[in-house]
JSON list of C-alpha atoms in Angstrom, two decimals:
[
{"chain": "A", "resi": 1, "resn": "MET", "atom": "CA", "xyz": [-50.52, 46.53, -71.04]},
{"chain": "A", "resi": 2, "resn": "ALA", "atom": "CA", "xyz": [-46.88, 47.20, -72.00]},
{"chain": "A", "resi": 3, "resn": "ALA", "atom": "CA", "xyz": [-45.96, 47.05, -68.32]},
{"chain": "A", "resi": 4, "resn": "ASP", "atom": "CA", "xyz": [-47.59, 43.62, -68.04]},
{"chain": "A", "resi": 5, "resn": "LYS", "atom": "CA", "xyz": [-45.63, 42.37, -71.03]},
{"chain": "A", "resi": 6, "resn": "GLN", "atom": "CA", "xyz": [-42.41, 43.82, -69.64]},
{"chain": "A", "resi": 7, "resn": "GLU", "atom": "CA", "xyz": [-43.06, 42.28, -66.23]},
{"chain": "A", "resi": 8, "resn": "ASN", "atom": "CA", "xyz": [-43.74, 38.89, -67.83]},
{"chain": "A", "resi": 9, "resn": "GLN", "atom": "CA", "xyz": [-40.46, 39.16, -69.76]},
{"chain": "A", "resi": 10, "resn": "ASP", "atom": "CA", "xyz": [-38.39, 40.15, -66.70]},
{"chain": "A", "resi": 11, "resn": "VAL", "atom": "CA", "xyz": [-35.43, 37.79, -66.77]},
{"chain": "A", "resi": 12, "resn": "VAL", "atom": "CA", "xyz": [-35.44, 37.45, -62.98]},
{"chain": "A", "resi": 13, "resn": "ALA", "atom": "CA", "xyz": [-39.12, 36.43, -62.93]},
{"chain": "A", "resi": 14, "resn": "LEU", "atom": "CA", "xyz": [-38.60, 33.99, -65.83]},
{"chain": "A", "resi": 15, "resn": "ILE", "atom": "CA", "xyz": [-35.64, 32.31, -64.15]},
{"chain": "A", "resi": 16, "resn": "LEU", "atom": "CA", "xyz": [-37.52, 32.07, -60.85]},
{"chain": "A", "resi": 17, "resn": "LYS", "atom": "CA", "xyz": [-40.51, 30.51, -62.64]},
{"chain": "A", "resi": 18, "resn": "ASP", "atom": "CA", "xyz": [-38.22, 27.83, -64.09]},
{"chain": "A", "resi": 19, "resn": "HIS", "atom": "CA", "xyz": [-36.73, 27.22, -60.64]},
{"chain": "A", "resi": 20, "resn": "ARG", "atom": "CA", "xyz": [-40.18, 26.57, -59.17]},
{"chain": "A", "resi": 21, "resn": "THR", "atom": "CA", "xyz": [-40.98, 24.22, -62.07]},
{"chain": "A", "resi": 22, "resn": "MET", "atom": "CA", "xyz": [-37.75, 22.30, -61.40]},
{"chain": "A", "resi": 23, "resn": "GLU", "atom": "CA", "xyz": [-38.72, 21.93, -57.75]},
{"chain": "A", "resi": 24, "resn": "GLU", "atom": "CA", "xyz": [-42.13, 20.58, -58.75]},
{"chain": "A", "resi": 25, "resn": "LEU", "atom": "CA", "xyz": [-40.48, 18.09, -61.11]},
{"chain": "A", "resi": 26, "resn": "PHE", "atom": "CA", "xyz": [-38.23, 16.97, -58.23]},
{"chain": "A", "resi": 27, "resn": "ARG", "atom": "CA", "xyz": [-41.37, 16.23, -56.22]},
{"chain": "A", "resi": 28, "resn": "ARG", "atom": "CA", "xyz": [-42.78, 14.17, -59.09]},
{"chain": "A", "resi": 29, "resn": "MET", "atom": "CA", "xyz": [-39.54, 12.27, -59.61]},
{"chain": "A", "resi": 30, "resn": "ARG", "atom": "CA", "xyz": [-39.52, 11.37, -55.91]},
{"chain": "A", "resi": 31, "resn": "SER", "atom": "CA", "xyz": [-43.15, 10.18, -55.93]},
{"chain": "A", "resi": 32, "resn": "VAL", "atom": "CA", "xyz": [-43.69, 6.46, -56.51]},
{"chain": "A", "resi": 33, "resn": "GLU", "atom": "CA", "xyz": [-47.21, 7.29, -57.74]},
{"chain": "A", "resi": 34, "resn": "ALA", "atom": "CA", "xyz": [-46.05, 9.68, -60.46]},
{"chain": "A", "resi": 35, "resn": "ASP", "atom": "CA", "xyz": [-44.70, 9.12, -63.95]},
{"chain": "A", "resi": 36, "resn": "ARG", "atom": "CA", "xyz": [-41.12, 9.42, -62.77]},
{"chain": "A", "resi": 37, "resn": "ALA", "atom": "CA", "xyz": [-39.56, 8.77, -66.19]},
{"chain": "A", "resi": 38, "resn": "GLY", "atom": "CA", "xyz": [-41.79, 11.42, -67.74]},
{"chain": "A", "resi": 39, "resn": "ALA", "atom": "CA", "xyz": [-40.90, 13.91, -65.01]},
{"chain": "A", "resi": 40, "resn": "LEU", "atom": "CA", "xyz": [-37.21, 13.17, -65.57]},
{"chain": "A", "resi": 41, "resn": "ALA", "atom": "CA", "xyz": [-37.53, 13.78, -69.32]},
{"chain": "A", "resi": 42, "resn": "LYS", "atom": "CA", "xyz": [-39.22, 17.15, -68.67]},
{"chain": "A", "resi": 43, "resn": "PHE", "atom": "CA", "xyz": [-36.66, 18.02, -66.00]},
{"chain": "A", "resi": 44, "resn": "SER", "atom": "CA", "xyz": [-33.72, 17.12, -68.23]},
{"chain": "A", "resi": 45, "resn": "ALA", "atom": "CA", "xyz": [-34.98, 19.32, -71.06]},
{"chain": "A", "resi": 46, "resn": "LEU", "atom": "CA", "xyz": [-35.73, 22.21, -68.72]},
{"chain": "A", "resi": 47, "resn": "LEU", "atom": "CA", "xyz": [-32.43, 22.05, -66.83]},
{"chain": "A", "resi": 48, "resn": "ILE", "atom": "CA", "xyz": [-30.34, 22.01, -70.00]},
{"chain": "A", "resi": 49, "resn": "ALA", "atom": "CA", "xyz": [-32.40, 24.66, -71.84]},
{"chain": "A", "resi": 50, "resn": "HIS", "atom": "CA", "xyz": [-32.47, 26.90, -68.76]},
{"chain": "A", "resi": 51, "resn": "GLY", "atom": "CA", "xyz": [-28.75, 26.60, -68.04]},
{"chain": "A", "resi": 52, "resn": "GLU", "atom": "CA", "xyz": [-27.68, 27.09, -71.64]},
{"chain": "A", "resi": 53, "resn": "ALA", "atom": "CA", "xyz": [-29.95, 30.15, -71.97]},
{"chain": "A", "resi": 54, "resn": "GLU", "atom": "CA", "xyz": [-28.58, 31.65, -68.74]},
{"chain": "A", "resi": 55, "resn": "GLU", "atom": "CA", "xyz": [-24.98, 31.15, -69.82]},
{"chain": "A", "resi": 56, "resn": "THR", "atom": "CA", "xyz": [-25.54, 32.30, -73.41]},
{"chain": "A", "resi": 57, "resn": "GLU", "atom": "CA", "xyz": [-27.85, 35.27, -72.87]},
{"chain": "A", "resi": 58, "resn": "VAL", "atom": "CA", "xyz": [-27.86, 36.33, -69.22]},
{"chain": "A", "resi": 59, "resn": "TYR", "atom": "CA", "xyz": [-24.66, 35.71, -67.28]},
{"chain": "A", "resi": 60, "resn": "GLY", "atom": "CA", "xyz": [-22.36, 37.67, -69.63]},
{"chain": "A", "resi": 61, "resn": "ALA", "atom": "CA", "xyz": [-24.71, 40.64, -69.67]},
{"chain": "A", "resi": 62, "resn": "LEU", "atom": "CA", "xyz": [-25.02, 40.68, -65.88]},
{"chain": "A", "resi": 63, "resn": "LYS", "atom": "CA", "xyz": [-21.24, 40.79, -65.46]},
{"chain": "A", "resi": 64, "resn": "ARG", "atom": "CA", "xyz": [-21.31, 44.28, -66.99]},
{"chain": "A", "resi": 65, "resn": "PHE", "atom": "CA", "xyz": [-23.24, 45.71, -64.03]},
{"chain": "A", "resi": 66, "resn": "LYS", "atom": "CA", "xyz": [-20.90, 46.84, -61.26]},
{"chain": "A", "resi": 67, "resn": "ASP", "atom": "CA", "xyz": [-23.15, 45.76, -58.40]},
{"chain": "A", "resi": 68, "resn": "VAL", "atom": "CA", "xyz": [-23.71, 42.24, -59.71]},
{"chain": "A", "resi": 69, "resn": "ASP", "atom": "CA", "xyz": [-21.08, 39.91, -58.25]},
{"chain": "A", "resi": 70, "resn": "ASN", "atom": "CA", "xyz": [-18.98, 38.58, -61.16]},
{"chain": "A", "resi": 71, "resn": "GLU", "atom": "CA", "xyz": [-17.53, 35.76, -59.07]},
{"chain": "A", "resi": 72, "resn": "GLU", "atom": "CA", "xyz": [-21.04, 34.55, -58.27]},
{"chain": "A", "resi": 73, "resn": "VAL", "atom": "CA", "xyz": [-21.94, 34.65, -61.97]},
{"chain": "A", "resi": 74, "resn": "GLU", "atom": "CA", "xyz": [-18.87, 32.53, -62.81]},
{"chain": "A", "resi": 75, "resn": "HIS", "atom": "CA", "xyz": [-19.65, 30.21, -59.89]},
{"chain": "A", "resi": 76, "resn": "GLY", "atom": "CA", "xyz": [-23.20, 29.83, -61.26]},
{"chain": "A", "resi": 77, "resn": "ALA", "atom": "CA", "xyz": [-21.79, 28.47, -64.53]},
{"chain": "A", "resi": 78, "resn": "GLU", "atom": "CA", "xyz": [-19.60, 26.01, -62.56]},
{"chain": "A", "resi": 79, "resn": "GLU", "atom": "CA", "xyz": [-22.70, 24.85, -60.69]},
{"chain": "A", "resi": 80, "resn": "HIS", "atom": "CA", "xyz": [-24.50, 24.31, -64.00]},
{"chain": "A", "resi": 81, "resn": "ALA", "atom": "CA", "xyz": [-21.72, 21.87, -64.93]},
{"chain": "A", "resi": 82, "resn": "GLU", "atom": "CA", "xyz": [-22.14, 20.05, -61.60]},
{"chain": "A", "resi": 83, "resn": "GLY", "atom": "CA", "xyz": [-25.90, 19.81, -62.13]},
{"chain": "A", "resi": 84, "resn": "ASN", "atom": "CA", "xyz": [-25.40, 18.52, -65.67]},
{"chain": "A", "resi": 85, "resn": "GLU", "atom": "CA", "xyz": [-23.01, 15.83, -64.41]},
{"chain": "A", "resi": 86, "resn": "ALA", "atom": "CA", "xyz": [-25.54, 14.73, -61.77]},
{"chain": "A", "resi": 87, "resn": "LEU", "atom": "CA", "xyz": [-28.29, 14.73, -64.42]},
{"chain": "A", "resi": 88, "resn": "LEU", "atom": "CA", "xyz": [-26.22, 12.52, -66.72]},
{"chain": "A", "resi": 89, "resn": "ALA", "atom": "CA", "xyz": [-25.52, 10.09, -63.87]},
{"chain": "A", "resi": 90, "resn": "LEU", "atom": "CA", "xyz": [-29.29, 9.76, -63.31]},
{"chain": "A", "resi": 91, "resn": "LEU", "atom": "CA", "xyz": [-30.12, 9.46, -67.01]},
{"chain": "A", "resi": 92, "resn": "GLU", "atom": "CA", "xyz": [-27.61, 6.62, -67.31]},
{"chain": "A", "resi": 93, "resn": "VAL", "atom": "CA", "xyz": [-29.43, 4.49, -64.69]},
{"chain": "A", "resi": 94, "resn": "SER", "atom": "CA", "xyz": [-31.65, 2.14, -66.70]},
{"chain": "A", "resi": 95, "resn": "GLU", "atom": "CA", "xyz": [-34.22, 1.16, -64.07]},
{"chain": "A", "resi": 96, "resn": "VAL", "atom": "CA", "xyz": [-36.41, 4.03, -62.89]},
{"chain": "A", "resi": 97, "resn": "GLY", "atom": "CA", "xyz": [-37.15, 3.70, -59.19]},
{"chain": "A", "resi": 98, "resn": "SER", "atom": "CA", "xyz": [-34.24, 1.36, -58.45]},
{"chain": "A", "resi": 99, "resn": "ASP", "atom": "CA", "xyz": [-31.99, 2.06, -55.47]},
{"chain": "A", "resi": 100, "resn": "ALA", "atom": "CA", "xyz": [-29.33, 3.37, -57.85]},
{"chain": "A", "resi": 101, "resn": "TRP", "atom": "CA", "xyz": [-31.89, 5.65, -59.54]},
{"chain": "A", "resi": 102, "resn": "ASP", "atom": "CA", "xyz": [-33.14, 7.01, -56.21]},
{"chain": "A", "resi": 103, "resn": "SER", "atom": "CA", "xyz": [-29.56, 7.61, -55.06]},
{"chain": "A", "resi": 104, "resn": "ARG", "atom": "CA", "xyz": [-28.64, 9.49, -58.26]},
{"chain": "A", "resi": 105, "resn": "LEU", "atom": "CA", "xyz": [-31.88, 11.45, -58.02]},
{"chain": "A", "resi": 106, "resn": "GLU", "atom": "CA", "xyz": [-30.94, 12.66, -54.54]},
{"chain": "A", "resi": 107, "resn": "ASP", "atom": "CA", "xyz": [-27.48, 13.66, -55.84]},
{"chain": "A", "resi": 108, "resn": "LEU", "atom": "CA", "xyz": [-29.19, 15.66, -58.58]},
{"chain": "A", "resi": 109, "resn": "VAL", "atom": "CA", "xyz": [-31.66, 17.28, -56.17]},
{"chain": "A", "resi": 110, "resn": "LYS", "atom": "CA", "xyz": [-28.80, 18.28, -53.87]},
{"chain": "A", "resi": 111, "resn": "ALA", "atom": "CA", "xyz": [-26.65, 19.78, -56.64]},
{"chain": "A", "resi": 112, "resn": "VAL", "atom": "CA", "xyz": [-29.45, 21.67, -58.36]},
{"chain": "A", "resi": 113, "resn": "SER", "atom": "CA", "xyz": [-31.22, 22.84, -55.18]},
{"chain": "A", "resi": 114, "resn": "HIS", "atom": "CA", "xyz": [-27.94, 24.27, -53.89]},
{"chain": "A", "resi": 115, "resn": "HIS", "atom": "CA", "xyz": [-27.48, 26.15, -57.17]},
{"chain": "A", "resi": 116, "resn": "LEU", "atom": "CA", "xyz": [-31.06, 27.47, -57.24]},
{"chain": "A", "resi": 117, "resn": "ASP", "atom": "CA", "xyz": [-30.80, 28.76, -53.68]},
{"chain": "A", "resi": 118, "resn": "GLU", "atom": "CA", "xyz": [-27.42, 30.38, -54.20]},
{"chain": "A", "resi": 119, "resn": "GLU", "atom": "CA", "xyz": [-28.35, 31.90, -57.55]},
{"chain": "A", "resi": 120, "resn": "GLU", "atom": "CA", "xyz": [-31.55, 33.38, -56.12]},
{"chain": "A", "resi": 121, "resn": "ARG", "atom": "CA", "xyz": [-29.75, 34.90, -53.13]},
{"chain": "A", "resi": 122, "resn": "THR", "atom": "CA", "xyz": [-26.81, 36.33, -55.05]},
{"chain": "A", "resi": 123, "resn": "ILE", "atom": "CA", "xyz": [-27.09, 36.73, -58.81]},
{"chain": "A", "resi": 124, "resn": "LEU", "atom": "CA", "xyz": [-30.84, 37.28, -59.09]},
{"chain": "A", "resi": 125, "resn": "ASN", "atom": "CA", "xyz": [-31.09, 39.64, -56.13]},
{"chain": "A", "resi": 126, "resn": "GLY", "atom": "CA", "xyz": [-28.19, 41.61, -57.60]},
{"chain": "A", "resi": 127, "resn": "ALA", "atom": "CA", "xyz": [-29.91, 41.73, -60.97]},
{"chain": "A", "resi": 128, "resn": "ARG", "atom": "CA", "xyz": [-33.26, 42.77, -59.47]},
{"chain": "A", "resi": 129, "resn": "GLU", "atom": "CA", "xyz": [-31.64, 45.60, -57.50]},
{"chain": "A", "resi": 130, "resn": "ASN", "atom": "CA", "xyz": [-29.11, 46.86, -60.05]},
{"chain": "A", "resi": 131, "resn": "VAL", "atom": "CA", "xyz": [-30.29, 46.13, -63.58]},
{"chain": "A", "resi": 132, "resn": "PRO", "atom": "CA", "xyz": [-32.91, 48.54, -64.99]},
{"chain": "A", "resi": 133, "resn": "ASP", "atom": "CA", "xyz": [-36.37, 47.10, -65.71]},
{"chain": "A", "resi": 134, "resn": "GLU", "atom": "CA", "xyz": [-36.03, 47.69, -69.45]},
{"chain": "A", "resi": 135, "resn": "ARG", "atom": "CA", "xyz": [-32.72, 45.81, -69.61]},
{"chain": "A", "resi": 136, "resn": "ARG", "atom": "CA", "xyz": [-34.16, 42.94, -67.54]},
{"chain": "A", "resi": 137, "resn": "ALA", "atom": "CA", "xyz": [-37.02, 42.72, -70.06]},
{"chain": "A", "resi": 138, "resn": "GLU", "atom": "CA", "xyz": [-34.53, 42.62, -72.96]},
{"chain": "A", "resi": 139, "resn": "LEU", "atom": "CA", "xyz": [-32.55, 39.89, -71.21]},
{"chain": "A", "resi": 140, "resn": "GLY", "atom": "CA", "xyz": [-35.78, 38.03, -70.51]},
{"chain": "A", "resi": 141, "resn": "ALA", "atom": "CA", "xyz": [-36.73, 38.04, -74.19]},
{"chain": "A", "resi": 142, "resn": "ALA", "atom": "CA", "xyz": [-33.25, 36.79, -75.16]},
{"chain": "A", "resi": 143, "resn": "PHE", "atom": "CA", "xyz": [-33.36, 34.14, -72.42]},
{"chain": "A", "resi": 144, "resn": "LEU", "atom": "CA", "xyz": [-36.74, 32.87, -73.66]},
{"chain": "A", "resi": 145, "resn": "ARG", "atom": "CA", "xyz": [-35.61, 32.76, -77.30]},
{"chain": "A", "resi": 146, "resn": "GLU", "atom": "CA", "xyz": [-32.52, 30.69, -76.44]},
{"chain": "A", "resi": 147, "resn": "ARG", "atom": "CA", "xyz": [-34.45, 28.49, -74.00]},
{"chain": "A", "resi": 148, "resn": "GLU", "atom": "CA", "xyz": [-37.07, 27.72, -76.67]},
{"chain": "A", "resi": 149, "resn": "ARG", "atom": "CA", "xyz": [-34.36, 27.08, -79.28]},
{"chain": "A", "resi": 150, "resn": "GLN", "atom": "CA", "xyz": [-32.73, 24.58, -76.93]},
{"chain": "A", "resi": 151, "resn": "LEU", "atom": "CA", "xyz": [-36.04, 22.84, -76.17]},
{"chain": "A", "resi": 152, "resn": "ALA", "atom": "CA", "xyz": [-36.85, 22.55, -79.87]},
{"chain": "A", "resi": 153, "resn": "ALA", "atom": "CA", "xyz": [-33.46, 20.87, -80.42]},
{"chain": "A", "resi": 154, "resn": "ASP", "atom": "CA", "xyz": [-34.20, 18.07, -77.90]},
{"chain": "A", "resi": 155, "resn": "CYS", "atom": "CA", "xyz": [-31.57, 19.44, -75.54]},
{"chain": "A", "resi": 156, "resn": "GLY", "atom": "CA", "xyz": [-32.53, 17.07, -72.71]},
{"chain": "A", "resi": 157, "resn": "SER", "atom": "CA", "xyz": [-31.72, 13.87, -74.59]},
{"chain": "A", "resi": 158, "resn": "ILE", "atom": "CA", "xyz": [-29.11, 11.65, -72.97]},
{"chain": "A", "resi": 159, "resn": "GLU", "atom": "CA", "xyz": [-26.91, 12.07, -76.06]},
{"chain": "A", "resi": 160, "resn": "ASN", "atom": "CA", "xyz": [-26.94, 15.85, -75.78]},
{"chain": "A", "resi": 161, "resn": "VAL", "atom": "CA", "xyz": [-26.41, 15.84, -72.01]},
{"chain": "A", "resi": 162, "resn": "ARG", "atom": "CA", "xyz": [-23.50, 13.43, -72.50]},
{"chain": "A", "resi": 163, "resn": "SER", "atom": "CA", "xyz": [-22.01, 15.75, -75.13]},
{"chain": "A", "resi": 164, "resn": "ILE", "atom": "CA", "xyz": [-22.32, 18.79, -72.83]},
{"chain": "A", "resi": 165, "resn": "VAL", "atom": "CA", "xyz": [-20.77, 16.98, -69.86]},
{"chain": "A", "resi": 166, "resn": "ARG", "atom": "CA", "xyz": [-17.99, 15.22, -71.73]},
{"chain": "A", "resi": 167, "resn": "GLY", "atom": "CA", "xyz": [-17.26, 18.02, -74.17]}
]
């Protein structure tokens, strides 16, 4: 049972689970038959909570492992900023489903999908191969705590995203 709990808390598995959820929310935001505004609200909260938790609890810790690429970790944080900027541009479009909204959505999908792919191939593979299971579980618990704290604080609101992007 302890192994199951540890596996469920593995920071790599938790981050990957969020990535798959983001991809599903992209599908919903692209679908004219879905609640696109609702999907965007969920996506906004998840993207901000996820990114803030990675930067606060995970990235710094991973830099301490010699076989995890520090430049990729720093680049990951830069890509979070790009994703946040694209998110804000979409949130600022008032008419869901308009040409402007669809265009900003595609900009967001492109920025975030690039980051997810790169992070999975570099940072997360490095963490899986070089960070001991117990440490990954500790990082996973810290990641979840910060992620939940962010979600409880309405981190995906346009006001908060604006404050993150504009400093």
